[in-house]
PDB file of C-alpha atoms and ligand atoms in Angstrom:
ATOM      1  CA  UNK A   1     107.535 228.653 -72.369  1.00 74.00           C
ATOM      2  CA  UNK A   2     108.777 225.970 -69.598  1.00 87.00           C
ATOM      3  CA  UNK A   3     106.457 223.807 -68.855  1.00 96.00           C
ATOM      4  CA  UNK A   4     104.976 223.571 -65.139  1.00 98.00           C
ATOM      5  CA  UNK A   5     107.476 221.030 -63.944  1.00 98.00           C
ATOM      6  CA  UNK A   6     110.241 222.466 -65.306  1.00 98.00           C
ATOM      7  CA  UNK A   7     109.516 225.737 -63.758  1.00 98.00           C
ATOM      8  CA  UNK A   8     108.586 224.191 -60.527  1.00 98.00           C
ATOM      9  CA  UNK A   9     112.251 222.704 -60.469  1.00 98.00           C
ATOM     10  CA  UNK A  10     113.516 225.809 -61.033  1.00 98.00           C
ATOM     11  CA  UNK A  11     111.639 227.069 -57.504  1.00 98.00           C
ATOM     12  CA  UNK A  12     112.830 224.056 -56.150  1.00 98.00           C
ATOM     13  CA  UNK A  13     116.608 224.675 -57.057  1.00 98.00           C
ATOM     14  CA  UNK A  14     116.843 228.095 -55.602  1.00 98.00           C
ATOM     15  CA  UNK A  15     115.039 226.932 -52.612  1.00 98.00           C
ATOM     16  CA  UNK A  16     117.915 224.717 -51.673  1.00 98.00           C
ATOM     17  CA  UNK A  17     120.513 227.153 -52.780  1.00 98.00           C
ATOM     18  CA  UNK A  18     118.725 229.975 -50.316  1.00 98.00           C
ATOM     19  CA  UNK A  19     118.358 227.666 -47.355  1.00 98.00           C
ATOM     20  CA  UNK A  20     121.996 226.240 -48.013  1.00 98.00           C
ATOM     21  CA  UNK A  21     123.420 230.197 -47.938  1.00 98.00           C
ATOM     22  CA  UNK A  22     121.256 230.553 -44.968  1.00 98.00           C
ATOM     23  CA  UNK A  23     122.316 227.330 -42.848  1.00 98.00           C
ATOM     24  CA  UNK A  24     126.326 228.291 -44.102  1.00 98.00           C
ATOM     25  CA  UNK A  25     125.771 232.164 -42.534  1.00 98.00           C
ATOM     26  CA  UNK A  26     124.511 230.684 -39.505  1.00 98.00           C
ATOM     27  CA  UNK A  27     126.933 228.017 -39.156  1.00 98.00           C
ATOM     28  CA  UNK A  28     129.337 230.877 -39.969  1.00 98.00           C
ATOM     29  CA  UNK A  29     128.032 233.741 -37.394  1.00 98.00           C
ATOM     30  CA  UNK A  30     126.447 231.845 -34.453  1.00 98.00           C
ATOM     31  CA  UNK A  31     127.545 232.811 -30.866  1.00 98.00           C
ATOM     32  CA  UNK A  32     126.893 231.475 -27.577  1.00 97.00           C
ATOM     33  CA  UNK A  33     127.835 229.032 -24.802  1.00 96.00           C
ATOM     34  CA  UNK A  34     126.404 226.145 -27.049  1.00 96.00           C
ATOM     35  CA  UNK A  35     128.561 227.748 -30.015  1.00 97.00           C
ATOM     36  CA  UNK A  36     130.133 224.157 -30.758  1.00 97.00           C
ATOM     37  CA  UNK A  37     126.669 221.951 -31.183  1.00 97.00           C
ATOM     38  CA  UNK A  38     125.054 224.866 -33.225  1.00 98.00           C
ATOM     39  CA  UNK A  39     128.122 225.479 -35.034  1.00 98.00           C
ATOM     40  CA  UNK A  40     128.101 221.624 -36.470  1.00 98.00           C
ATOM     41  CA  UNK A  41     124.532 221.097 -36.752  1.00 98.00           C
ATOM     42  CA  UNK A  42     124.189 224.295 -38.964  1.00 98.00           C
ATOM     43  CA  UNK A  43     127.399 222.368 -40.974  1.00 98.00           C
ATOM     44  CA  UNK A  44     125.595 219.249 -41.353  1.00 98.00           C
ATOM     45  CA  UNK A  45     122.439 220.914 -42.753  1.00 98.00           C
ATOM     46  CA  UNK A  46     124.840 223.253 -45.367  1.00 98.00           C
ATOM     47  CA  UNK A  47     126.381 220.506 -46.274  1.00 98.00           C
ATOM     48  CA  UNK A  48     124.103 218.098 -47.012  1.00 98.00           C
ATOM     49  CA  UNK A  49     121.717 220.578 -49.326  1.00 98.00           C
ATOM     50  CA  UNK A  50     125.342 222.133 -50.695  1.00 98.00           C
ATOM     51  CA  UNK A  51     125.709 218.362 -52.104  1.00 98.00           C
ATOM     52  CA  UNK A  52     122.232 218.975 -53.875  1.00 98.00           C
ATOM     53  CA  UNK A  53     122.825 221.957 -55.461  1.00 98.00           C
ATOM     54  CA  UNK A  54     125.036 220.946 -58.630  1.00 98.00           C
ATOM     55  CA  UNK A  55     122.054 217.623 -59.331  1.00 98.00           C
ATOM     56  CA  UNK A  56     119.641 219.888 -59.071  1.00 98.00           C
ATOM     57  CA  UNK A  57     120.504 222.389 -61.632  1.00 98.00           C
ATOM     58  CA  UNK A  58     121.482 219.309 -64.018  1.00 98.00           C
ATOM     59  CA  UNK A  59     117.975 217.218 -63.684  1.00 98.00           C
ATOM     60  CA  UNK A  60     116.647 220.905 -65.010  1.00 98.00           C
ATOM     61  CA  UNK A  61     119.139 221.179 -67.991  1.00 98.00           C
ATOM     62  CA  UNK A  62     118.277 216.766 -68.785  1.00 97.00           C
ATOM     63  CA  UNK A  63     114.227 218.453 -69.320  1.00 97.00           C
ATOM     64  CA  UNK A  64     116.245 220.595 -72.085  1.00 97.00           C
ATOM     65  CA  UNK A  65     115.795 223.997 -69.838  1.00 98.00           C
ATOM     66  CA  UNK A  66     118.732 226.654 -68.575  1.00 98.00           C
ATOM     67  CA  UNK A  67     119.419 226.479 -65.105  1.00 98.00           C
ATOM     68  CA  UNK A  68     119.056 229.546 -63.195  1.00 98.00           C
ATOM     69  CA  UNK A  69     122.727 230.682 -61.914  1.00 97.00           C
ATOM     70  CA  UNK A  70     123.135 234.220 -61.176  1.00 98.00           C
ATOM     71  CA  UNK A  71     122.146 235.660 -57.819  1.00 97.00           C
ATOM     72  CA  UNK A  72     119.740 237.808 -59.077  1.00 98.00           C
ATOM     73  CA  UNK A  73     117.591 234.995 -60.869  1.00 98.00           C
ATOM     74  CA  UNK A  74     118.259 232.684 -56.989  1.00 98.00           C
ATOM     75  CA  UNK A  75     116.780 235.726 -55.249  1.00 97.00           C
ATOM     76  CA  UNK A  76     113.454 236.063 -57.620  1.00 98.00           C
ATOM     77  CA  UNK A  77     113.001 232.295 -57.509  1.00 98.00           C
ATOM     78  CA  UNK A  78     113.414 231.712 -54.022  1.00 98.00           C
ATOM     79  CA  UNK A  79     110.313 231.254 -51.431  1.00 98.00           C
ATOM     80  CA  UNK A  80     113.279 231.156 -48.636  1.00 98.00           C
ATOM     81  CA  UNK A  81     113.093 234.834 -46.799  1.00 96.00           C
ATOM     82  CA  UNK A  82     116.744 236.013 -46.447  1.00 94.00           C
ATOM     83  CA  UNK A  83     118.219 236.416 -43.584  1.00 94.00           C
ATOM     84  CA  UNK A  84     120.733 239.356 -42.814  1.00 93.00           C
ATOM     85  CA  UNK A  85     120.583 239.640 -39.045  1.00 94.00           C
ATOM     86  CA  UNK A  86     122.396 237.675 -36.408  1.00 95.00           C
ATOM     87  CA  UNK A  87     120.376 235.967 -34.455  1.00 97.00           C
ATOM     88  CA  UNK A  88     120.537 233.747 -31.305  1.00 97.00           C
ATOM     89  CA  UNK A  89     121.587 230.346 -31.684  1.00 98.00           C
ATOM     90  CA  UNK A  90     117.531 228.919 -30.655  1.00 98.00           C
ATOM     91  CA  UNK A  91     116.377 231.746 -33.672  1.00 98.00           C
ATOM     92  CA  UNK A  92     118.594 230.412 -36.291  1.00 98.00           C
ATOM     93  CA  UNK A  93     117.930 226.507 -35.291  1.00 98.00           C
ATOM     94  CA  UNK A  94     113.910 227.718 -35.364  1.00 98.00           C
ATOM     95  CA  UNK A  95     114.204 229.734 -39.186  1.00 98.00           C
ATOM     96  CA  UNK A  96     115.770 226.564 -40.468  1.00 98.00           C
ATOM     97  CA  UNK A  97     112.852 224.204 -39.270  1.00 98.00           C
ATOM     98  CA  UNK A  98     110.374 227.105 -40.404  1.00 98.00           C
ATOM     99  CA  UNK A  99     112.062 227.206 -43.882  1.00 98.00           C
ATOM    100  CA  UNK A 100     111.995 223.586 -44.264  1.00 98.00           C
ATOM    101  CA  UNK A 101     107.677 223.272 -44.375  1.00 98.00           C
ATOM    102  CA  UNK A 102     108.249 225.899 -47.576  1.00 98.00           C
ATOM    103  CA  UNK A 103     110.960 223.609 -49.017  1.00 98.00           C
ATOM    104  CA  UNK A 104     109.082 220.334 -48.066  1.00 98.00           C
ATOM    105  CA  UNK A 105     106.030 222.097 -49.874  1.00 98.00           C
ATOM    106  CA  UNK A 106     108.265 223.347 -53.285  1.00 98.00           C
ATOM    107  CA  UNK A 107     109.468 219.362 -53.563  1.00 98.00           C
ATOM    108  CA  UNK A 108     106.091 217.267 -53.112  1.00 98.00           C
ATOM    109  CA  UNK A 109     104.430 219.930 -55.987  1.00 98.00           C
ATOM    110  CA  UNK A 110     107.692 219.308 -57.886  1.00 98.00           C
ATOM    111  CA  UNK A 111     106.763 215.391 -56.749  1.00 98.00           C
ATOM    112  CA  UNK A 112     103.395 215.519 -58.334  1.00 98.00           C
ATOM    113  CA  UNK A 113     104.275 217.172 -61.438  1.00 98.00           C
ATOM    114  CA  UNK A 114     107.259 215.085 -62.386  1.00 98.00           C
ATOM    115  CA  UNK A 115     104.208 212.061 -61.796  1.00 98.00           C
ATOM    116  CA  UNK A 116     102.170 213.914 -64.057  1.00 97.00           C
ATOM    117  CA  UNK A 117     104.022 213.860 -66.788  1.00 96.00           C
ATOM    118  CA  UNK A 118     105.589 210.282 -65.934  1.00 96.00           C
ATOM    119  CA  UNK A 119     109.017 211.572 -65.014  1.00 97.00           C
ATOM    120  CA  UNK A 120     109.750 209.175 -62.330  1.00 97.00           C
ATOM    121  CA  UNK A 121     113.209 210.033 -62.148  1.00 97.00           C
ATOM    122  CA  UNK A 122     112.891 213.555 -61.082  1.00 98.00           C
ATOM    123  CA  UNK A 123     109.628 212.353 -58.693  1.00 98.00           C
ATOM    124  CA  UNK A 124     112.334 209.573 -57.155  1.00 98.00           C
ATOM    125  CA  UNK A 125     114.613 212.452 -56.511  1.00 98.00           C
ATOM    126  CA  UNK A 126     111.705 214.434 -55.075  1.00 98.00           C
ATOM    127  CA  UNK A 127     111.067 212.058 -52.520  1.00 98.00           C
ATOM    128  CA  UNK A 128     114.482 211.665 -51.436  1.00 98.00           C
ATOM    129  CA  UNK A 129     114.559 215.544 -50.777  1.00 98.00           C
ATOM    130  CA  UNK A 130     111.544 215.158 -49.224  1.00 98.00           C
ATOM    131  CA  UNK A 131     113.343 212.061 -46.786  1.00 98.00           C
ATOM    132  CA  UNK A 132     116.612 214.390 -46.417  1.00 98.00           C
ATOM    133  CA  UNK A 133     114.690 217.030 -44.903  1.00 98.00           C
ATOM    134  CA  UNK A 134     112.430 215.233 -42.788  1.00 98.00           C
ATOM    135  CA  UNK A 135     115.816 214.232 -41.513  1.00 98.00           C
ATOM    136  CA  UNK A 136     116.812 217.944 -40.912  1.00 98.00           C
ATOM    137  CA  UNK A 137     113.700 218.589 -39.641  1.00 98.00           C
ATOM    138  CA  UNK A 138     114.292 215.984 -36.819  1.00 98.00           C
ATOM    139  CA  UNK A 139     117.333 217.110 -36.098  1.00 98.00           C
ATOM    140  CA  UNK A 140     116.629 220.850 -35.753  1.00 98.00           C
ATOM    141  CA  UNK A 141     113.401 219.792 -33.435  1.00 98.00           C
ATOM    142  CA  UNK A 142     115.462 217.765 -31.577  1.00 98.00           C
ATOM    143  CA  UNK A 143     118.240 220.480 -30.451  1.00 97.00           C
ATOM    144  CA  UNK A 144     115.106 222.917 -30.147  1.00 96.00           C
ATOM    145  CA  UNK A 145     113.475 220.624 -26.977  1.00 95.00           C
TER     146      UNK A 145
HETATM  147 FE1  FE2 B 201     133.122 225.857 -41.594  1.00 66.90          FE
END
């Protein structure tokens, strides 16, 4: 039986790996006059939590767990909705700040847990998620005004 951090990272890791598919299909399928800005921004957010993905799934295997890998096990970890229509560039910019209070919320438990059992190197990386996507956040808020 994982214990609750280790199955809290588990959350966490498919949260990133849902909102990184998500920010890549946007970046991939938005449309528009403003095609260009959304078309980077989306690329700066995919690639960013892209760069996450591979650390993630390793701090889980250093606490002596598997790492979820297959779609399947992504999909029934994830608390990112999928998206599969195209929206307008303003919709996509909007589900990715949305998405980011659910992801916020996944790290700072994750946070508190790794604390909790005096895991400060997983809580460190925690709160650098936690910094990277206030950082999204701003940007995605910023292009919405
Ligand atoms: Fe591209």
């Amino acid at each position: 039986m994982d214990s609750a951090l280790i199955q809290q990272a588990k959350v966490v890791l498919a949260n990133h790996f849902a909102y990184y598919l998500k920010a890549q299909n946007f970046h991939w399928n938005v449309e528009g006059a403003d095609f260009l800005e959304y078309h980077d921004l989306f690329a700066k957010v995919y690639e960013e939590v892209y760069g996450q993905i591979d650390k993630l799934a390793e701090e889980i295997r250093s606490m002596d767990a598997y790492a979820p890998g297959s779609l399947m096990r992504m999909a029934q970890l994830s608390q990112i909705a999928d998206e599969n229509a195209v929206l307008s560039p303003r919709e996509m910019a909007q589900r990715l700040l949305t998405d980011i209070e659910i992801l916020q919320r996944s790290v700072m438990e994750a946070y508190h847990l790794a604390e909790s059992e005096m895991n400060h190197g997983y809580s460190n990386y925690m709160a650098e998620r936690q910094d990277a996507f206030a950082k999204h956040a701003w940007m995605l808020r910023s292009t919405l005004k």
